[in-house]
Short mmCIF file of C-alpha atoms in Angstrom, two decimals:
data_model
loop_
_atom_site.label_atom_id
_atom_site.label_comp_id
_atom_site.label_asym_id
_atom_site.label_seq_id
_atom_site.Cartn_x
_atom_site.Cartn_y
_atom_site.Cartn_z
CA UNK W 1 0.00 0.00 0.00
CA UNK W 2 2.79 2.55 1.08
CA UNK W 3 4.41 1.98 -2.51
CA UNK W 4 1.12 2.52 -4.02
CA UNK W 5 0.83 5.75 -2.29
CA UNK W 6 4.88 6.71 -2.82
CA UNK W 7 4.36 6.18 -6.79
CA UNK W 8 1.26 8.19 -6.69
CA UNK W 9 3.10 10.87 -4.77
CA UNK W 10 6.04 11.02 -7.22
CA UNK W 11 3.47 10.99 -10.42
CA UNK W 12 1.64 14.52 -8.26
CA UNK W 13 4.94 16.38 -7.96
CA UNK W 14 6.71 15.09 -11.82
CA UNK W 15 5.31 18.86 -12.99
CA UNK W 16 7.06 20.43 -10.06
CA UNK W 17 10.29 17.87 -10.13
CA UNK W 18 10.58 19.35 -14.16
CA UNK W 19 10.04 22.54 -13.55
CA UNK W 20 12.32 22.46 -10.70
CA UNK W 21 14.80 20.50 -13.44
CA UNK W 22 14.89 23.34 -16.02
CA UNK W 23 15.13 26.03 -13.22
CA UNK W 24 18.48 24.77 -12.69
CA UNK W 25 19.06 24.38 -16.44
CA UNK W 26 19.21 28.29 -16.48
CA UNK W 27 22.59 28.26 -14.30
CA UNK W 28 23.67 25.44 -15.14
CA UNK W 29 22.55 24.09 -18.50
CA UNK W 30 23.66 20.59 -18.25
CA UNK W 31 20.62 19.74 -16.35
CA UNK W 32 18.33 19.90 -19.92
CA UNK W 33 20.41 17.61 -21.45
CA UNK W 34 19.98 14.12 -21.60
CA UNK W 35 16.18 14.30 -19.73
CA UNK W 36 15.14 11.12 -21.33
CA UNK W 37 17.57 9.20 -18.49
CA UNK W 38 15.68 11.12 -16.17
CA UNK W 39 12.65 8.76 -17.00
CA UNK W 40 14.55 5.46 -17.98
CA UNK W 41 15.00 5.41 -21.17
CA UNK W 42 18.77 5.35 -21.85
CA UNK W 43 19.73 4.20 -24.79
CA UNK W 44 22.08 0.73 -24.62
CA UNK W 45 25.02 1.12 -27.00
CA UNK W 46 25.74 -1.87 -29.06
CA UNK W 47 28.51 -2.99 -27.19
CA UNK W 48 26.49 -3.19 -24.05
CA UNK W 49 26.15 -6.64 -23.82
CA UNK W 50 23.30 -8.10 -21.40
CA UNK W 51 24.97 -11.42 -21.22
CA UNK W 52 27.42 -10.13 -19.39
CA UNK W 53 27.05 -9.99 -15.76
CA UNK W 54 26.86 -6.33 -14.47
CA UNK W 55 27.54 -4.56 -11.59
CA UNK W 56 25.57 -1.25 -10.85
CA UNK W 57 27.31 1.69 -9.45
CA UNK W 58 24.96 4.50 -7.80
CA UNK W 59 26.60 7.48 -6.96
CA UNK W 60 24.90 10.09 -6.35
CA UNK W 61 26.91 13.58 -7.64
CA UNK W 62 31.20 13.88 -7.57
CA UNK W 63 32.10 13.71 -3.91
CA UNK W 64 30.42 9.88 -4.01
CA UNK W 65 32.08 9.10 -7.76
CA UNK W 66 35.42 10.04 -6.01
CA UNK W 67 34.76 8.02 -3.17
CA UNK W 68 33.91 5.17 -5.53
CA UNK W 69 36.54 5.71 -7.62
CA UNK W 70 39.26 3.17 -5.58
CA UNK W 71 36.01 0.35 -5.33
CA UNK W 72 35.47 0.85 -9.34
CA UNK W 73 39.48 0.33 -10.11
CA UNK W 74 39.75 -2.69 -7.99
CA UNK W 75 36.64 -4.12 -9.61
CA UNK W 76 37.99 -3.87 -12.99
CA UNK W 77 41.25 -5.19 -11.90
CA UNK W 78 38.89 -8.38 -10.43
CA UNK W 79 36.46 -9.24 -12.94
CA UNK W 80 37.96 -7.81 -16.38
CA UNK W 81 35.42 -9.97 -18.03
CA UNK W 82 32.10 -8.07 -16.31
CA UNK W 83 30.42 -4.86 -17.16
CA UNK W 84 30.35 -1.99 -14.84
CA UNK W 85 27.69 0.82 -14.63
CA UNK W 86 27.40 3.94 -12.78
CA UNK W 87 24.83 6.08 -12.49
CA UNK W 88 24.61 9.55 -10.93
CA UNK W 89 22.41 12.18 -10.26
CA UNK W 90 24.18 15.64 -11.16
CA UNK W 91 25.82 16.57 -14.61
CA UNK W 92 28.88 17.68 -12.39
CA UNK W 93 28.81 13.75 -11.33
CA UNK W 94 28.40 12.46 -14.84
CA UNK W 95 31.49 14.64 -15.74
CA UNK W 96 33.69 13.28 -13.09
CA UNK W 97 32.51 9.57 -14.06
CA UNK W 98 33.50 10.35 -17.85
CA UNK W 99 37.06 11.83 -16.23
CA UNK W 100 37.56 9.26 -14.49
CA UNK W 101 36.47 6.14 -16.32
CA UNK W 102 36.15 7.26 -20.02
CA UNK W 103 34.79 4.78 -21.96
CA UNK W 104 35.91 1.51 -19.62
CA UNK W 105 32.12 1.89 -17.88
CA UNK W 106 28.80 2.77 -19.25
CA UNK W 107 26.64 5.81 -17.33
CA UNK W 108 23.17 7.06 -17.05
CA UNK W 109 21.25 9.59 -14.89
CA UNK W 110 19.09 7.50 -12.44
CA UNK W 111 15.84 7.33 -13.39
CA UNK W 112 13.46 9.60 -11.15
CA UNK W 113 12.10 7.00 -8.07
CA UNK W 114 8.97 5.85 -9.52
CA UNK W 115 8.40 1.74 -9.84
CA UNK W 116 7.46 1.95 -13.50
CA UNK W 117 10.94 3.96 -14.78
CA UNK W 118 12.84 1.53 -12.35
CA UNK W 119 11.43 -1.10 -13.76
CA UNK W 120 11.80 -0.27 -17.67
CA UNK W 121 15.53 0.73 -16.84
CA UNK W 122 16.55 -2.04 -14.13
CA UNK W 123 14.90 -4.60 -16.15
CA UNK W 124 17.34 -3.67 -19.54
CA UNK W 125 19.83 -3.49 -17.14
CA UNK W 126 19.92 -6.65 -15.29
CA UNK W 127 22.70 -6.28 -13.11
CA UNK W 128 23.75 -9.26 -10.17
CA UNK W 129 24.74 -6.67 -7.95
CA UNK W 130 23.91 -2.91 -7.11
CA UNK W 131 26.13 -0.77 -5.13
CA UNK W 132 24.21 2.31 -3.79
CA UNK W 133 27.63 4.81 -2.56
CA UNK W 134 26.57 6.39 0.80
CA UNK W 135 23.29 6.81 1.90
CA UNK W 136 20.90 6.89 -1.37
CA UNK W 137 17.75 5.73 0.34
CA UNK W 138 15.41 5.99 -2.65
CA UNK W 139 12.48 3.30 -1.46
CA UNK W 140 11.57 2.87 -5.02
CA UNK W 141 15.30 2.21 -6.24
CA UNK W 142 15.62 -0.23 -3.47
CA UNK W 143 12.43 -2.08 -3.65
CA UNK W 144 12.41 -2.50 -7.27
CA UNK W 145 16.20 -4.12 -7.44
CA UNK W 146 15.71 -6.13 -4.48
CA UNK W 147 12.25 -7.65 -6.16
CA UNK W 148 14.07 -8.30 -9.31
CA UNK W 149 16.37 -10.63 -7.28
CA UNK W 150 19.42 -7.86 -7.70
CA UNK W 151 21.58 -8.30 -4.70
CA UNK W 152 22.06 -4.75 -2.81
CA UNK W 153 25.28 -3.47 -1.23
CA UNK W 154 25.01 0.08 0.62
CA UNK W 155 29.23 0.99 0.67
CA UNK W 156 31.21 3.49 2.67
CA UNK W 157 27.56 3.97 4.68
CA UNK W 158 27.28 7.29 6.24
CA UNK W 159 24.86 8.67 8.26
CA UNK W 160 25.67 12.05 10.31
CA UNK W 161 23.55 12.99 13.10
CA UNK W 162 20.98 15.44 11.05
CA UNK W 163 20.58 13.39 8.56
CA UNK W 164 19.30 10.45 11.08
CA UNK W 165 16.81 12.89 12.02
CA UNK W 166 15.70 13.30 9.67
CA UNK W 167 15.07 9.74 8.77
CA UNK W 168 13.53 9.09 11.68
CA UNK W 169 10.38 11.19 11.20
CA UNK W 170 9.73 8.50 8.56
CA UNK W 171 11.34 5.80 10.98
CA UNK W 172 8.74 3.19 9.01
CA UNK W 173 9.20 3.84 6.24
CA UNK W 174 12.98 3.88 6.58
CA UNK W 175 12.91 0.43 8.50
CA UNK W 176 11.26 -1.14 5.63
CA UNK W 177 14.29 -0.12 2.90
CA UNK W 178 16.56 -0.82 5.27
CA UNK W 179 15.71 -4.51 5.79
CA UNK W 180 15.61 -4.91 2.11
CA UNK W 181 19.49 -4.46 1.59
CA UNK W 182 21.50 -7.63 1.56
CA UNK W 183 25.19 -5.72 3.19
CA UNK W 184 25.71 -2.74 4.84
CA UNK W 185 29.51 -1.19 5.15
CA UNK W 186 28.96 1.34 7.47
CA UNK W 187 31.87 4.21 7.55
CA UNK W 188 32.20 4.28 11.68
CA UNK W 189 30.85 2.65 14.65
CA UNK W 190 28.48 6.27 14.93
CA UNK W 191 27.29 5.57 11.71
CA UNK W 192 26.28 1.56 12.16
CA UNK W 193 24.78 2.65 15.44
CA UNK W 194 22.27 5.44 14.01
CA UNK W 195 21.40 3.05 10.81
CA UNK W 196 20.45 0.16 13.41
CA UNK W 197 18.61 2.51 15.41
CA UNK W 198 16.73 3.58 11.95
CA UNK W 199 15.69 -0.64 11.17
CA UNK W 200 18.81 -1.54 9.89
CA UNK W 201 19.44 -5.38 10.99
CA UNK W 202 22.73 -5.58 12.74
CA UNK W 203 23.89 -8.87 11.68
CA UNK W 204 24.35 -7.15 7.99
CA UNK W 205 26.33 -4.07 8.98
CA UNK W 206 30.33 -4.15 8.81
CA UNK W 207 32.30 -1.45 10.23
CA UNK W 208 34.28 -1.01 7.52
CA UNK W 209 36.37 2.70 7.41
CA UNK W 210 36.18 5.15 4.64
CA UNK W 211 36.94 4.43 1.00
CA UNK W 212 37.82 7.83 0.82
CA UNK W 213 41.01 7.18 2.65
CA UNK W 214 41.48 5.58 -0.38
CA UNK W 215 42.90 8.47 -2.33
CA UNK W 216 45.46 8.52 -4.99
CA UNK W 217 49.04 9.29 -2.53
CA UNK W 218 51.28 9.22 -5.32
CA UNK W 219 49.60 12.56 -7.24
CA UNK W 220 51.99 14.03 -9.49
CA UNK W 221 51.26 17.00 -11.96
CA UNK W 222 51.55 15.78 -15.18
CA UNK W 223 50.23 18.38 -17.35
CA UNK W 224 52.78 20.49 -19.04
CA UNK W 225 50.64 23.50 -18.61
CA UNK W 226 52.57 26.21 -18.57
CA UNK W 227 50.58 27.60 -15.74
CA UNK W 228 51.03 25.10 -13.56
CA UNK W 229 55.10 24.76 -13.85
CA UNK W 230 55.05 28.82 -13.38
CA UNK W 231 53.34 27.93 -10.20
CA UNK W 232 55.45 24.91 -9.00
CA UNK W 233 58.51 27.21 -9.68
CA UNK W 234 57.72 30.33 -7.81
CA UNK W 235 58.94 31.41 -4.52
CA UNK W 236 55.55 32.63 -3.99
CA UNK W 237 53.37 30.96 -1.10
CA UNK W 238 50.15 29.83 -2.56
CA UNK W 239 47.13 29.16 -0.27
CA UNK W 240 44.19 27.31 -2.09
CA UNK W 241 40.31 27.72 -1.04
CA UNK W 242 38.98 24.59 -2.37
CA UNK W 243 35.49 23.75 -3.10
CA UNK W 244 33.76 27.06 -1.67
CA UNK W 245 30.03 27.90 -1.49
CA UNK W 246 27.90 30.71 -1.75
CA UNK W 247 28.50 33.10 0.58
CA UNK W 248 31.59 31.75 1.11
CA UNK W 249 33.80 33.97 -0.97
CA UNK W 250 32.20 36.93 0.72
CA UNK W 251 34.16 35.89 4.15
CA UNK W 252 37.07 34.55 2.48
CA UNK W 253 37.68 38.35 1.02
CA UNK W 254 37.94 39.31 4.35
CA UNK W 255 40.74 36.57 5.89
CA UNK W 256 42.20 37.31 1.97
CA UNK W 257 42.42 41.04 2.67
CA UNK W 258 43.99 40.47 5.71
CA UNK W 259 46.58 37.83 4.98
CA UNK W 260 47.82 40.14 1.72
CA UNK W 261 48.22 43.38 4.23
CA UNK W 262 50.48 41.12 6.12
CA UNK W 263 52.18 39.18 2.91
CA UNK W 264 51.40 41.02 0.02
CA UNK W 265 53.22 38.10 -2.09
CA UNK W 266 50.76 35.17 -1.43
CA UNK W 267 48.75 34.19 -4.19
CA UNK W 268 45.12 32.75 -3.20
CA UNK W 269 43.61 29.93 -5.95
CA UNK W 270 40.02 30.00 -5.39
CA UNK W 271 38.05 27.46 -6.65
CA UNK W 272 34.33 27.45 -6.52
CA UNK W 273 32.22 23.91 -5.57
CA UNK W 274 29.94 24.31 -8.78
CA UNK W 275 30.94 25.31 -12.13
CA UNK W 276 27.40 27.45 -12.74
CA UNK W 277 28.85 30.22 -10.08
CA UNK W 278 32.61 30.71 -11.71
CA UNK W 279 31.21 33.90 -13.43
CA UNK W 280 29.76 35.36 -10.21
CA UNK W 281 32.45 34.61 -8.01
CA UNK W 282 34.94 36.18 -10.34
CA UNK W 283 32.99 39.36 -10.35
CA UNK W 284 32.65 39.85 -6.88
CA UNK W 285 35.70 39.65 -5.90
CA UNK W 286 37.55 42.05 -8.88
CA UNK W 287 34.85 44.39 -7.48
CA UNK W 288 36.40 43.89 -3.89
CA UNK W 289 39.43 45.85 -5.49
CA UNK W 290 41.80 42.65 -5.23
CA UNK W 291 43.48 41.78 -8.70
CA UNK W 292 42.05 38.43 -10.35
CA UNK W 293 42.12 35.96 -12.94
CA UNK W 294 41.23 33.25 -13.96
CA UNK W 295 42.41 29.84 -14.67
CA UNK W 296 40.38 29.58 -17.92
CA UNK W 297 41.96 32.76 -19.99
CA UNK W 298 45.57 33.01 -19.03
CA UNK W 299 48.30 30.46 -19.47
CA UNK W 300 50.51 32.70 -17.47
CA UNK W 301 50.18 34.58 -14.32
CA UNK W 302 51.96 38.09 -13.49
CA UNK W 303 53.19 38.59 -9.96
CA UNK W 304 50.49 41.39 -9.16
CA UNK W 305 47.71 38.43 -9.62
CA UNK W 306 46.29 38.50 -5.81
CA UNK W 307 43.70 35.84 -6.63
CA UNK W 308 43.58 32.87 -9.32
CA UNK W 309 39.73 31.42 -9.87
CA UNK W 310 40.04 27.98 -10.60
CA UNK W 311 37.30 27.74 -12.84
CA UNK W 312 38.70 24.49 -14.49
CA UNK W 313 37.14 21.39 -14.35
CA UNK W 314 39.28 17.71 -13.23
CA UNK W 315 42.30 20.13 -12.08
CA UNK W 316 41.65 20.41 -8.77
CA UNK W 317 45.26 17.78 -7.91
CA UNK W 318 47.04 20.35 -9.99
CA UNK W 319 45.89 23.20 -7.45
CA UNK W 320 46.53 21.45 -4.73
CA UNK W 321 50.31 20.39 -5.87
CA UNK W 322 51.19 24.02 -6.57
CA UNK W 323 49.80 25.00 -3.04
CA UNK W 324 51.37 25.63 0.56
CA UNK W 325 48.29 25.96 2.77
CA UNK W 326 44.56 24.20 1.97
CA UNK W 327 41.49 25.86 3.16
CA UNK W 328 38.24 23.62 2.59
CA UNK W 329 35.39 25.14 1.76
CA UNK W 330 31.82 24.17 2.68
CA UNK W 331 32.67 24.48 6.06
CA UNK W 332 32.58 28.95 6.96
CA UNK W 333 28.68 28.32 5.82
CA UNK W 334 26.62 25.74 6.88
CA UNK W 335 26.76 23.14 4.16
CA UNK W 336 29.00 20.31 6.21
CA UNK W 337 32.52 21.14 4.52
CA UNK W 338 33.93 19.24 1.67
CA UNK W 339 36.65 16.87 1.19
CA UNK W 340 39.84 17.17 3.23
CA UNK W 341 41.10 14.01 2.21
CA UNK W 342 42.55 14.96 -0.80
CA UNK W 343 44.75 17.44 0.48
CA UNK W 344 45.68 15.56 3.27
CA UNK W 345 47.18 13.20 0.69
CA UNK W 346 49.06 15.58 -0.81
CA UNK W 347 50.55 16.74 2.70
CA UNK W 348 49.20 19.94 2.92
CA UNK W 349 47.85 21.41 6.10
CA UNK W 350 44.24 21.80 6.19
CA UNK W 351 42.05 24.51 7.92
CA UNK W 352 38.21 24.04 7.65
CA UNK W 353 35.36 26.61 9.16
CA UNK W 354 33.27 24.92 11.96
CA UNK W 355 30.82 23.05 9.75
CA UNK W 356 31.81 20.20 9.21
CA UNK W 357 29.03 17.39 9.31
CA UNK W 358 29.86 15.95 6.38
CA UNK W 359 33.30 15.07 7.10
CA UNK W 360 32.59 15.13 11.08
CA UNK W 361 34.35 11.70 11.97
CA UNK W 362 37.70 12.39 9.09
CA UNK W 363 38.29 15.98 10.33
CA UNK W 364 37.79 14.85 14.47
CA UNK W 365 40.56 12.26 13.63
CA UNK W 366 42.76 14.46 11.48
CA UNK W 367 42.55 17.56 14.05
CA UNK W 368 43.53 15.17 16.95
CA UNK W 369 46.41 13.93 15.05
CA UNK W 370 47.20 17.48 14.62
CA UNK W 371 47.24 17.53 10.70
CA UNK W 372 44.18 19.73 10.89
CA UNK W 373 43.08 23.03 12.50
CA UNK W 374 39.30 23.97 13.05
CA UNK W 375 38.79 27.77 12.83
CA UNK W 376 35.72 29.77 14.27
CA UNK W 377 35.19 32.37 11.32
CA UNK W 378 36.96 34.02 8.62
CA UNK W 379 38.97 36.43 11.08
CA UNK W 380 40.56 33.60 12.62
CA UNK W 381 41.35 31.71 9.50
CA UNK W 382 43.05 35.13 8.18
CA UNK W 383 45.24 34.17 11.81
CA UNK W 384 45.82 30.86 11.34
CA UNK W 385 47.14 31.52 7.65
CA UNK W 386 49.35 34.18 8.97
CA UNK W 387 50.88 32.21 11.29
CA UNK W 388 51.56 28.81 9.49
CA UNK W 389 53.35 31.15 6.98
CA UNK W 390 55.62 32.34 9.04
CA UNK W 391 56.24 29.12 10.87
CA UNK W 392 57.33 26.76 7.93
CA UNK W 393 58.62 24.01 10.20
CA UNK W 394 55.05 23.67 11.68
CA UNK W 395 53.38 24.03 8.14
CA UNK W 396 55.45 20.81 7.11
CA UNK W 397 54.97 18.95 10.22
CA UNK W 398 50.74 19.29 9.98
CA UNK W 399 50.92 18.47 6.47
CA UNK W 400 52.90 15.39 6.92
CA UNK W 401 50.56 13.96 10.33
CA UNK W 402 47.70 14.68 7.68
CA UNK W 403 49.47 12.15 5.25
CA UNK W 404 50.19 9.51 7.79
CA UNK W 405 46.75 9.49 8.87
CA UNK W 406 45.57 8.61 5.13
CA UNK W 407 48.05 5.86 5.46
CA UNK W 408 46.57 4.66 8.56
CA UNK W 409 43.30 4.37 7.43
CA UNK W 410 43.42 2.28 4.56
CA UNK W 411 41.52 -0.67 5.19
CA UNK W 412 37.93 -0.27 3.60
CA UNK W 413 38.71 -1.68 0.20
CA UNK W 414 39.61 -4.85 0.73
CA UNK W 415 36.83 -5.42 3.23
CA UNK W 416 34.43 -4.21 0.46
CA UNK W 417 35.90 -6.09 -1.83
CA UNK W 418 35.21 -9.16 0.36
CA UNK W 419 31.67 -8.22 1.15
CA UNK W 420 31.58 -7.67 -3.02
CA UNK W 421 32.88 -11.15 -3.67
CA UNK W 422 30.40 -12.52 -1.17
CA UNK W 423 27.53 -10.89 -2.41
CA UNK W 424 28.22 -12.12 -6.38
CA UNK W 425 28.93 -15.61 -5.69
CA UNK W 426 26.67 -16.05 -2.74
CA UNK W 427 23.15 -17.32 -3.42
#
């Protein structure tokens, strides 16, 4: 009866969900393309074979492809000889699953959750095993695969503290999907605890760590860009803002007002979470009166450049191999912070605002280690900047603690890969 009801529900708001779909077009106009996946009808290529078994990737938007990105490799590595599909949600997703992967995996949008475009599009699909990244707790997505007799894997489970709350208004509801996936790897004991107080059955949850411990150490720059070698060559300290929000920049001009009245030399790269507000952040802040460019139209940068926008898509290794100091954005407004992982792996010491939900459990670990610093607002972070500039010694020692602490933490592959192996060869 409930799924009844949820279909009917979903078939009400379609107008609103499309209207809603080509309101975003407008910034970002990736979201009118390909609308057909929206509803389950992708279109197989030829080589798509459905002999093959497949395994079905769901990943949400890019901070879930990354995290899959270590599973994916491994799989290929495991079973050349099956097909692997991802899926995603956001066109900034897609992109990173086509930068990633290429052509060695096939990708759609998800269909919206209603039981009949499920069905059309899981049916086609026939895969043995879906892997939902995170916490995608789409009933219909769920219900339909598991009913099909497609075994169901939720890897690198999270579930912070406001998001259980929210899934507990619906606790019924949320019981009932639970019990219908076959494994659970859960990210921390926190997270295993709130899914099992949500339904989940505990004899299906693993603790298993964070595949996004899993990063890529070994990073090297190998673009010959000349922008990037001017970078990697100057005597210039670089601090990057990585992966800020609205309303972000507008405190960052403050800590990067203050930081340039102390060092005038330091360059700031900036680069903004989503592509659709490059334009926007680059005009505010050459209206602040602070000289900028950006990534996009110069392949050189003159020493009186105060701020670079990195408004380049798939670079964002390069930035971080050219910098001295990472700031994390997502984290001086209230959208949970983003990932710190990656420059942790690239030995860089990280400062993040006080929002952090997203990361809670990574940064907790990394600040106690001492690899990370937590600031209160943007005045601080203008003091923290200050002083790991002038104190080199400590700069290096944070950024190194943050590396050994990726190091540490390596262990959810392989126990995913278990729980994967178990799952496809497992009636």
């Amino acid at each position: 009866m409930f799924r009844f009801f949820y279909d009917l529900i979903v078939i009400i708001l379609m107008p609103l969900i499309l209207v809603r779909l080509f309101m975003r077009g407008y910034k970002a106009p990736a979201y009118r393309r390909r609308i057909s996946e929206r509803f389950g009808f992708y279109r197989f290529p030829k080589y798509f074979k459905p002999e093959i078994t497949t395994i079905w990737v769901h990943a949400v938007s890019v901070g879930e492809v990354f995290a899959a990105q270590p599973l994916i490799r491994e799989l290929e590595k495991l079973y050349p000889h099956y097909q692997i599909f991802i899926t995603t949600m956001t066109p900034t997703g897609s992109d990173q699953v086509q930068r990633l992967f290429g052509e060695h995996v096939f990708h759609s949008y998800v269909p919206y959750d209603s039981s009949l475009m499920l069905s059309r599009f899981i049916r086609r699909l026939d895969p043995k095993l879906l892997i939902i990244m995170e916490t995608e707790l789409w009933p219909n997505l769920i219900s339909v695969s598991g009913g099909m007799g497609v075994k169901i894997l939720l890897a690198n489970a999270r579930l912070s503290e406001k998001s259980a709350t929210g899934y507990s208004k619906f606790r019924s509801v949320t019981k009932r999907v639970l019990e219908q996936i076959d494994i659970i790897g859960a990210q921390s004991e926190y997270d295993s605890e709130r899914l099992i107080k949500l339904g989940a059955e505990p004899e299906k949850i693993t603790v298993t760590g964070n595949l996004k411990y899993h990063v890529n150490i070994s990073i090297e720059d190998k673009s010959n860009r000349s922008l990037f070698n001017e970078l990697k060559a100057s005597a210039r300290p670089i601090v990057i803002a990585a992966s800020t929000r609205d309303g972000e920049e507008e405190k960052l001009l403050v800590t990067i007002k203050a930081v340039l009245r102390k060092f005038p030399k330091v360059l700031f790269i900036v680069v903004p979470r989503h592509p659709e507000r490059f334009d926007k952040v680059f005009s505010d802040l050459k209206k602040s009166r602070v000289i900028c460019a950006r990534r996009s139209s110069i392949a050189n940068l003159g020493d009186n450049v105060q701020v670079l926008i990195g408004d380049s898509l798939g670079e964002m290794n390069s930035y971080y191999a050219v910098s001295h100091i990472a700031f994390v954005g997502g984290s001086l407004v209230n959208t949970g912070c983003h990932n710190v992982l990656e420059p942790a792996a690239m030995s860089l010491p990280i400062l993040v605002g006080p929002s952090q939900y997203n990361f809670a459990q990574i940064c907790e670990r990394l600040e106690k280690a001492g690899g990370l610093l937590t600031v209160r607002d943007e005045g601080e972070l203008a003091e923290k900047i200050i002083n790991l500039l002038e104190n080199k010694s400590k700069r290096m020692k944070m950024g190194s603690i943050a590396k050994e602490e990726i190091l540490a933490n390596q262990k959810a592959l392989p126990m995913l890969v278990k729980m994967i192996e178990d799952a496809l060869f497992t009636d």
